[in-house]
Amino acid sequence: MVVLSQPVALDNHISVIPTYTPVPVFTSQPIPVVDLTDPEAKTLIVKACEELGFFKVVNHGVRADLMTRLEQEAIRFFGLPQSLKNQAGPPEPYGYGSKRIGPNGDVGWIEYILLNANPQLSTPKTSDVFGQTPQIFREAVDEYMHELKEVSCKVLEMVTEGFGIEPRDTLSKMVRDEKSDSCLRLNHYPTAEEEAENMVKVGFGEHTDPQIISVLRSNDTAGLQICMKDGSCWVAVPPDHSSFFIIVGDALQVMTNGRFKSVKHRVLADTRRSRVSMIYFGGPPLSEKIAPLSCLVPKQEDWLYKEFTWSQYKSSAYKSKLGDYRLGLFEKQPLLTHMSNE
């Protein structure tokens, strides 16, 4: 495991980080594990997406040394003096950020780098991130994003196979598109100070991911939790630096007409060890129309969601608070029959 040689002090322009009074968190709830080389993987993936919206994949084909190298280079960046890191921020939305998550007042015990996966859409802040680091960082980022795109597409193609959908690339073609609006987020949760008794510091507040699919990998520090579909409890996810965790996004929930649920998740800061996570968000092109797939829901009157473009949804999500239910604005309202009293 790679760790920072000394604690990192986050930019102190925000003094109040939210805390939680811990609620019962279940550690016995098993997280589904899917071996991507298993002939039954497609069936297991669909089942996991329907039941939990979250699962772990093993035998994914991404080299361990690539994952370790990117983690090392990310830690090297986060270990830079704050003045140098600030040159790559604030994020717009790409670049370096500290404590502030988005433009609407959400904060957490976190610093991060957000990078667009499309090299044609490079921004000055992105260039500033790489300007503070050796070339090996950019090379590791590029190779990692390429590999994670393949993992995302492989999983999405197994989803279509599990549903019996043709063509096989119905979902994956949106992520493979040269105009795909995918991105990579590198998160660093420094060791948190001890809080008052029975309180824990929030690293990243509860939220869902707006894209189609997220592929997460972290070091061996705990903190990630997912919420059960019925909202009854939170489940602690045991870390595993050699595997990936797949998260169903809002767009995939819409395209399956709610058959898959975008899982709510959060990260709580650890008082003993820092956490580093790397998440690839597989998104469609900005102009892509998102709606329930006609092969799953042939009649539009059975759609639970209105059609929208990814650009419209992304813009709406960017204006919302982290924990807002963003899909609510795009749900179709049931037709009501009003009886006249006249």
JSON list of N, CA and C in Angstrom, two decimals, residues 274-315:
[
{"chain": "A", "resi": 274, "resn": "SER", "atom": "N", "xyz": [-5.04, 7.80, 5.64]},
{"chain": "A", "resi": 274, "resn": "SER", "atom": "CA", "xyz": [-5.62, 8.54, 4.52]},
{"chain": "A", "resi": 274, "resn": "SER", "atom": "C", "xyz": [-6.15, 7.56, 3.49]},
{"chain": "A", "resi": 275, "resn": "ARG", "atom": "N", "xyz": [-7.13, 8.02, 2.73]},
{"chain": "A", "resi": 275, "resn": "ARG", "atom": "CA", "xyz": [-7.74, 7.19, 1.68]},
{"chain": "A", "resi": 275, "resn": "ARG", "atom": "C", "xyz": [-7.51, 7.86, 0.33]},
{"chain": "A", "resi": 276, "resn": "VAL", "atom": "N", "xyz": [-7.15, 7.07, -0.66]},
{"chain": "A", "resi": 276, "resn": "VAL", "atom": "CA", "xyz": [-7.01, 7.55, -2.03]},
{"chain": "A", "resi": 276, "resn": "VAL", "atom": "C", "xyz": [-7.91, 6.69, -2.92]},
{"chain": "A", "resi": 277, "resn": "SER", "atom": "N", "xyz": [-8.76, 7.33, -3.68]},
{"chain": "A", "resi": 277, "resn": "SER", "atom": "CA", "xyz": [-9.63, 6.59, -4.61]},
{"chain": "A", "resi": 277, "resn": "SER", "atom": "C", "xyz": [-9.52, 7.18, -6.00]},
{"chain": "A", "resi": 278, "resn": "MET", "atom": "N", "xyz": [-9.77, 6.32, -6.99]},
{"chain": "A", "resi": 278, "resn": "MET", "atom": "CA", "xyz": [-9.68, 6.71, -8.39]},
{"chain": "A", "resi": 278, "resn": "MET", "atom": "C", "xyz": [-10.96, 6.20, -9.07]},
{"chain": "A", "resi": 279, "resn": "ILE", "atom": "N", "xyz": [-11.75, 7.13, -9.60]},
{"chain": "A", "resi": 279, "resn": "ILE", "atom": "CA", "xyz": [-13.05, 6.76, -10.17]},
{"chain": "A", "resi": 279, "resn": "ILE", "atom": "C", "xyz": [-13.13, 7.21, -11.62]},
{"chain": "A", "resi": 280, "resn": "TYR", "atom": "N", "xyz": [-13.45, 6.26, -12.49]},
{"chain": "A", "resi": 280, "resn": "TYR", "atom": "CA", "xyz": [-13.70, 6.56, -13.90]},
{"chain": "A", "resi": 280, "resn": "TYR", "atom": "C", "xyz": [-15.21, 6.62, -14.09]},
{"chain": "A", "resi": 281, "resn": "PHE", "atom": "N", "xyz": [-15.69, 7.75, -14.60]},
{"chain": "A", "resi": 281, "resn": "PHE", "atom": "CA", "xyz": [-17.12, 7.94, -14.85]},
{"chain": "A", "resi": 281, "resn": "PHE", "atom": "C", "xyz": [-17.37, 7.81, -16.35]},
{"chain": "A", "resi": 282, "resn": "GLY", "atom": "N", "xyz": [-18.06, 6.76, -16.75]},
{"chain": "A", "resi": 282, "resn": "GLY", "atom": "CA", "xyz": [-18.37, 6.55, -18.16]},
{"chain": "A", "resi": 282, "resn": "GLY", "atom": "C", "xyz": [-19.64, 7.29, -18.54]},
{"chain": "A", "resi": 283, "resn": "GLY", "atom": "N", "xyz": [-19.49, 8.34, -19.34]},
{"chain": "A", "resi": 283, "resn": "GLY", "atom": "CA", "xyz": [-20.63, 9.16, -19.72]},
{"chain": "A", "resi": 283, "resn": "GLY", "atom": "C", "xyz": [-20.85, 9.17, -21.22]},
{"chain": "A", "resi": 284, "resn": "PRO", "atom": "N", "xyz": [-22.04, 9.53, -21.67]},
{"chain": "A", "resi": 284, "resn": "PRO", "atom": "CA", "xyz": [-22.34, 9.61, -23.10]},
{"chain": "A", "resi": 284, "resn": "PRO", "atom": "C", "xyz": [-21.91, 10.96, -23.67]},
{"chain": "A", "resi": 285, "resn": "PRO", "atom": "N", "xyz": [-21.97, 11.13, -25.00]},
{"chain": "A", "resi": 285, "resn": "PRO", "atom": "CA", "xyz": [-21.75, 12.45, -25.58]},
{"chain": "A", "resi": 285, "resn": "PRO", "atom": "C", "xyz": [-22.79, 13.44, -25.07]},
{"chain": "A", "resi": 286, "resn": "LEU", "atom": "N", "xyz": [-22.45, 14.71, -25.05]},
{"chain": "A", "resi": 286, "resn": "LEU", "atom": "CA", "xyz": [-23.36, 15.73, -24.53]},
{"chain": "A", "resi": 286, "resn": "LEU", "atom": "C", "xyz": [-24.69, 15.75, -25.28]},
{"chain": "A", "resi": 287, "resn": "SER", "atom": "N", "xyz": [-24.67, 15.43, -26.57]},
{"chain": "A", "resi": 287, "resn": "SER", "atom": "CA", "xyz": [-25.89, 15.50, -27.37]},
{"chain": "A", "resi": 287, "resn": "SER", "atom": "C", "xyz": [-26.72, 14.22, -27.32]},
{"chain": "A", "resi": 288, "resn": "GLU", "atom": "N", "xyz": [-26.23, 13.20, -26.62]},
{"chain": "A", "resi": 288, "resn": "GLU", "atom": "CA", "xyz": [-26.92, 11.90, -26.57]},
{"chain": "A", "resi": 288, "resn": "GLU", "atom": "C", "xyz": [-28.27, 12.03, -25.87]},
{"chain": "A", "resi": 289, "resn": "LYS", "atom": "N", "xyz": [-29.30, 11.46, -26.48]},
{"chain": "A", "resi": 289, "resn": "LYS", "atom": "CA", "xyz": [-30.62, 11.44, -25.87]},
{"chain": "A", "resi": 289, "resn": "LYS", "atom": "C", "xyz": [-30.72, 10.26, -24.90]},
{"chain": "A", "resi": 290, "resn": "ILE", "atom": "N", "xyz": [-31.12, 10.55, -23.68]},
{"chain": "A", "resi": 290, "resn": "ILE", "atom": "CA", "xyz": [-31.25, 9.54, -22.64]},
{"chain": "A", "resi": 290, "resn": "ILE", "atom": "C", "xyz": [-32.73, 9.29, -22.39]},
{"chain": "A", "resi": 291, "resn": "ALA", "atom": "N", "xyz": [-33.13, 8.03, -22.52]},
{"chain": "A", "resi": 291, "resn": "ALA", "atom": "CA", "xyz": [-34.52, 7.64, -22.32]},
{"chain": "A", "resi": 291, "resn": "ALA", "atom": "C", "xyz": [-34.55, 6.13, -22.12]},
{"chain": "A", "resi": 292, "resn": "PRO", "atom": "N", "xyz": [-35.65, 5.60, -21.58]},
{"chain": "A", "resi": 292, "resn": "PRO", "atom": "CA", "xyz": [-35.75, 4.14, -21.47]},
{"chain": "A", "resi": 292, "resn": "PRO", "atom": "C", "xyz": [-35.54, 3.47, -22.83]},
{"chain": "A", "resi": 293, "resn": "LEU", "atom": "N", "xyz": [-34.78, 2.39, -22.83]},
{"chain": "A", "resi": 293, "resn": "LEU", "atom": "CA", "xyz": [-34.49, 1.69, -24.08]},
{"chain": "A", "resi": 293, "resn": "LEU", "atom": "C", "xyz": [-35.77, 1.08, -24.63]},
{"chain": "A", "resi": 294, "resn": "SER", "atom": "N", "xyz": [-36.02, 1.32, -25.93]},
{"chain": "A", "resi": 294, "resn": "SER", "atom": "CA", "xyz": [-37.25, 0.83, -26.54]},
{"chain": "A", "resi": 294, "resn": "SER", "atom": "C", "xyz": [-37.32, -0.69, -26.54]},
{"chain": "A", "resi": 295, "resn": "CYS", "atom": "N", "xyz": [-36.17, -1.35, -26.55]},
{"chain": "A", "resi": 295, "resn": "CYS", "atom": "CA", "xyz": [-36.17, -2.81, -26.54]},
{"chain": "A", "resi": 295, "resn": "CYS", "atom": "C", "xyz": [-36.58, -3.37, -25.18]},
{"chain": "A", "resi": 296, "resn": "LEU", "atom": "N", "xyz": [-36.47, -2.54, -24.14]},
{"chain": "A", "resi": 296, "resn": "LEU", "atom": "CA", "xyz": [-36.92, -2.96, -22.80]},
{"chain": "A", "resi": 296, "resn": "LEU", "atom": "C", "xyz": [-38.33, -2.45, -22.50]},
{"chain": "A", "resi": 297, "resn": "VAL", "atom": "N", "xyz": [-38.62, -1.25, -23.01]},
{"chain": "A", "resi": 297, "resn": "VAL", "atom": "CA", "xyz": [-39.93, -0.63, -22.75]},
{"chain": "A", "resi": 297, "resn": "VAL", "atom": "C", "xyz": [-40.49, -0.13, -24.08]},
{"chain": "A", "resi": 298, "resn": "PRO", "atom": "N", "xyz": [-41.16, -1.00, -24.83]},
{"chain": "A", "resi": 298, "resn": "PRO", "atom": "CA", "xyz": [-41.61, -0.62, -26.19]},
{"chain": "A", "resi": 298, "resn": "PRO", "atom": "C", "xyz": [-42.61, 0.53, -26.22]},
{"chain": "A", "resi": 299, "resn": "LYS", "atom": "N", "xyz": [-43.47, 0.64, -25.22]},
{"chain": "A", "resi": 299, "resn": "LYS", "atom": "CA", "xyz": [-44.52, 1.67, -25.23]},
{"chain": "A", "resi": 299, "resn": "LYS", "atom": "C", "xyz": [-44.09, 2.87, -24.39]},
{"chain": "A", "resi": 300, "resn": "GLN", "atom": "N", "xyz": [-44.12, 4.05, -25.02]},
{"chain": "A", "resi": 300, "resn": "GLN", "atom": "CA", "xyz": [-43.70, 5.25, -24.31]},
{"chain": "A", "resi": 300, "resn": "GLN", "atom": "C", "xyz": [-44.58, 5.56, -23.11]},
{"chain": "A", "resi": 301, "resn": "GLU", "atom": "N", "xyz": [-45.84, 5.13, -23.15]},
{"chain": "A", "resi": 301, "resn": "GLU", "atom": "CA", "xyz": [-46.71, 5.40, -21.99]},
{"chain": "A", "resi": 301, "resn": "GLU", "atom": "C", "xyz": [-46.25, 4.63, -20.75]},
{"chain": "A", "resi": 302, "resn": "ASP", "atom": "N", "xyz": [-45.36, 3.65, -20.94]},
{"chain": "A", "resi": 302, "resn": "ASP", "atom": "CA", "xyz": [-44.83, 2.89, -19.81]},
{"chain": "A", "resi": 302, "resn": "ASP", "atom": "C", "xyz": [-43.51, 3.47, -19.30]},
{"chain": "A", "resi": 303, "resn": "TRP", "atom": "N", "xyz": [-43.03, 4.51, -19.94]},
{"chain": "A", "resi": 303, "resn": "TRP", "atom": "CA", "xyz": [-41.78, 5.13, -19.49]},
{"chain": "A", "resi": 303, "resn": "TRP", "atom": "C", "xyz": [-42.00, 5.80, -18.14]},
{"chain": "A", "resi": 304, "resn": "LEU", "atom": "N", "xyz": [-41.04, 5.64, -17.26]},
{"chain": "A", "resi": 304, "resn": "LEU", "atom": "CA", "xyz": [-41.09, 6.32, -15.96]},
{"chain": "A", "resi": 304, "resn": "LEU", "atom": "C", "xyz": [-40.39, 7.67, -16.01]},
{"chain": "A", "resi": 305, "resn": "TYR", "atom": "N", "xyz": [-39.65, 7.92, -17.10]},
{"chain": "A", "resi": 305, "resn": "TYR", "atom": "CA", "xyz": [-38.84, 9.14, -17.21]},
{"chain": "A", "resi": 305, "resn": "TYR", "atom": "C", "xyz": [-39.06, 9.82, -18.55]},
{"chain": "A", "resi": 306, "resn": "LYS", "atom": "N", "xyz": [-38.94, 11.14, -18.54]},
{"chain": "A", "resi": 306, "resn": "LYS", "atom": "CA", "xyz": [-38.97, 11.90, -19.77]},
{"chain": "A", "resi": 306, "resn": "LYS", "atom": "C", "xyz": [-37.64, 11.74, -20.51]},
{"chain": "A", "resi": 307, "resn": "GLU", "atom": "N", "xyz": [-37.66, 11.92, -21.80]},
{"chain": "A", "resi": 307, "resn": "GLU", "atom": "CA", "xyz": [-36.41, 11.92, -22.57]},
{"chain": "A", "resi": 307, "resn": "GLU", "atom": "C", "xyz": [-35.69, 13.24, -22.35]},
{"chain": "A", "resi": 308, "resn": "PHE", "atom": "N", "xyz": [-34.36, 13.16, -22.24]},
{"chain": "A", "resi": 308, "resn": "PHE", "atom": "CA", "xyz": [-33.54, 14.36, -22.11]},
{"chain": "A", "resi": 308, "resn": "PHE", "atom": "C", "xyz": [-32.18, 14.09, -22.72]},
{"chain": "A", "resi": 309, "resn": "THR", "atom": "N", "xyz": [-31.45, 15.15, -23.02]},
{"chain": "A", "resi": 309, "resn": "THR", "atom": "CA", "xyz": [-30.08, 14.96, -23.50]},
{"chain": "A", "resi": 309, "resn": "THR", "atom": "C", "xyz": [-29.14, 14.90, -22.28]},
{"chain": "A", "resi": 310, "resn": "TRP", "atom": "N", "xyz": [-27.99, 14.29, -22.48]},
{"chain": "A", "resi": 310, "resn": "TRP", "atom": "CA", "xyz": [-27.01, 14.24, -21.39]},
{"chain": "A", "resi": 310, "resn": "TRP", "atom": "C", "xyz": [-26.60, 15.65, -20.99]},
{"chain": "A", "resi": 311, "resn": "SER", "atom": "N", "xyz": [-26.49, 16.56, -21.95]},
{"chain": "A", "resi": 311, "resn": "SER", "atom": "CA", "xyz": [-26.14, 17.94, -21.66]},
{"chain": "A", "resi": 311, "resn": "SER", "atom": "C", "xyz": [-27.16, 18.57, -20.72]},
{"chain": "A", "resi": 312, "resn": "GLN", "atom": "N", "xyz": [-28.46, 18.32, -20.96]},
{"chain": "A", "resi": 312, "resn": "GLN", "atom": "CA", "xyz": [-29.50, 18.88, -20.11]},
{"chain": "A", "resi": 312, "resn": "GLN", "atom": "C", "xyz": [-29.39, 18.34, -18.69]},
{"chain": "A", "resi": 313, "resn": "TYR", "atom": "N", "xyz": [-29.17, 17.03, -18.59]},
{"chain": "A", "resi": 313, "resn": "TYR", "atom": "CA", "xyz": [-29.11, 16.43, -17.25]},
{"chain": "A", "resi": 313, "resn": "TYR", "atom": "C", "xyz": [-27.85, 16.86, -16.51]},
{"chain": "A", "resi": 314, "resn": "LYS", "atom": "N", "xyz": [-26.74, 16.92, -17.22]},
{"chain": "A", "resi": 314, "resn": "LYS", "atom": "CA", "xyz": [-25.48, 17.34, -16.60]},
{"chain": "A", "resi": 314, "resn": "LYS", "atom": "C", "xyz": [-25.61, 18.76, -16.07]},
{"chain": "A", "resi": 315, "resn": "SER", "atom": "N", "xyz": [-26.23, 19.64, -16.85]},
{"chain": "A", "resi": 315, "resn": "SER", "atom": "CA", "xyz": [-26.42, 21.02, -16.43]},
{"chain": "A", "resi": 315, "resn": "SER", "atom": "C", "xyz": [-27.32, 21.09, -15.20]}
]
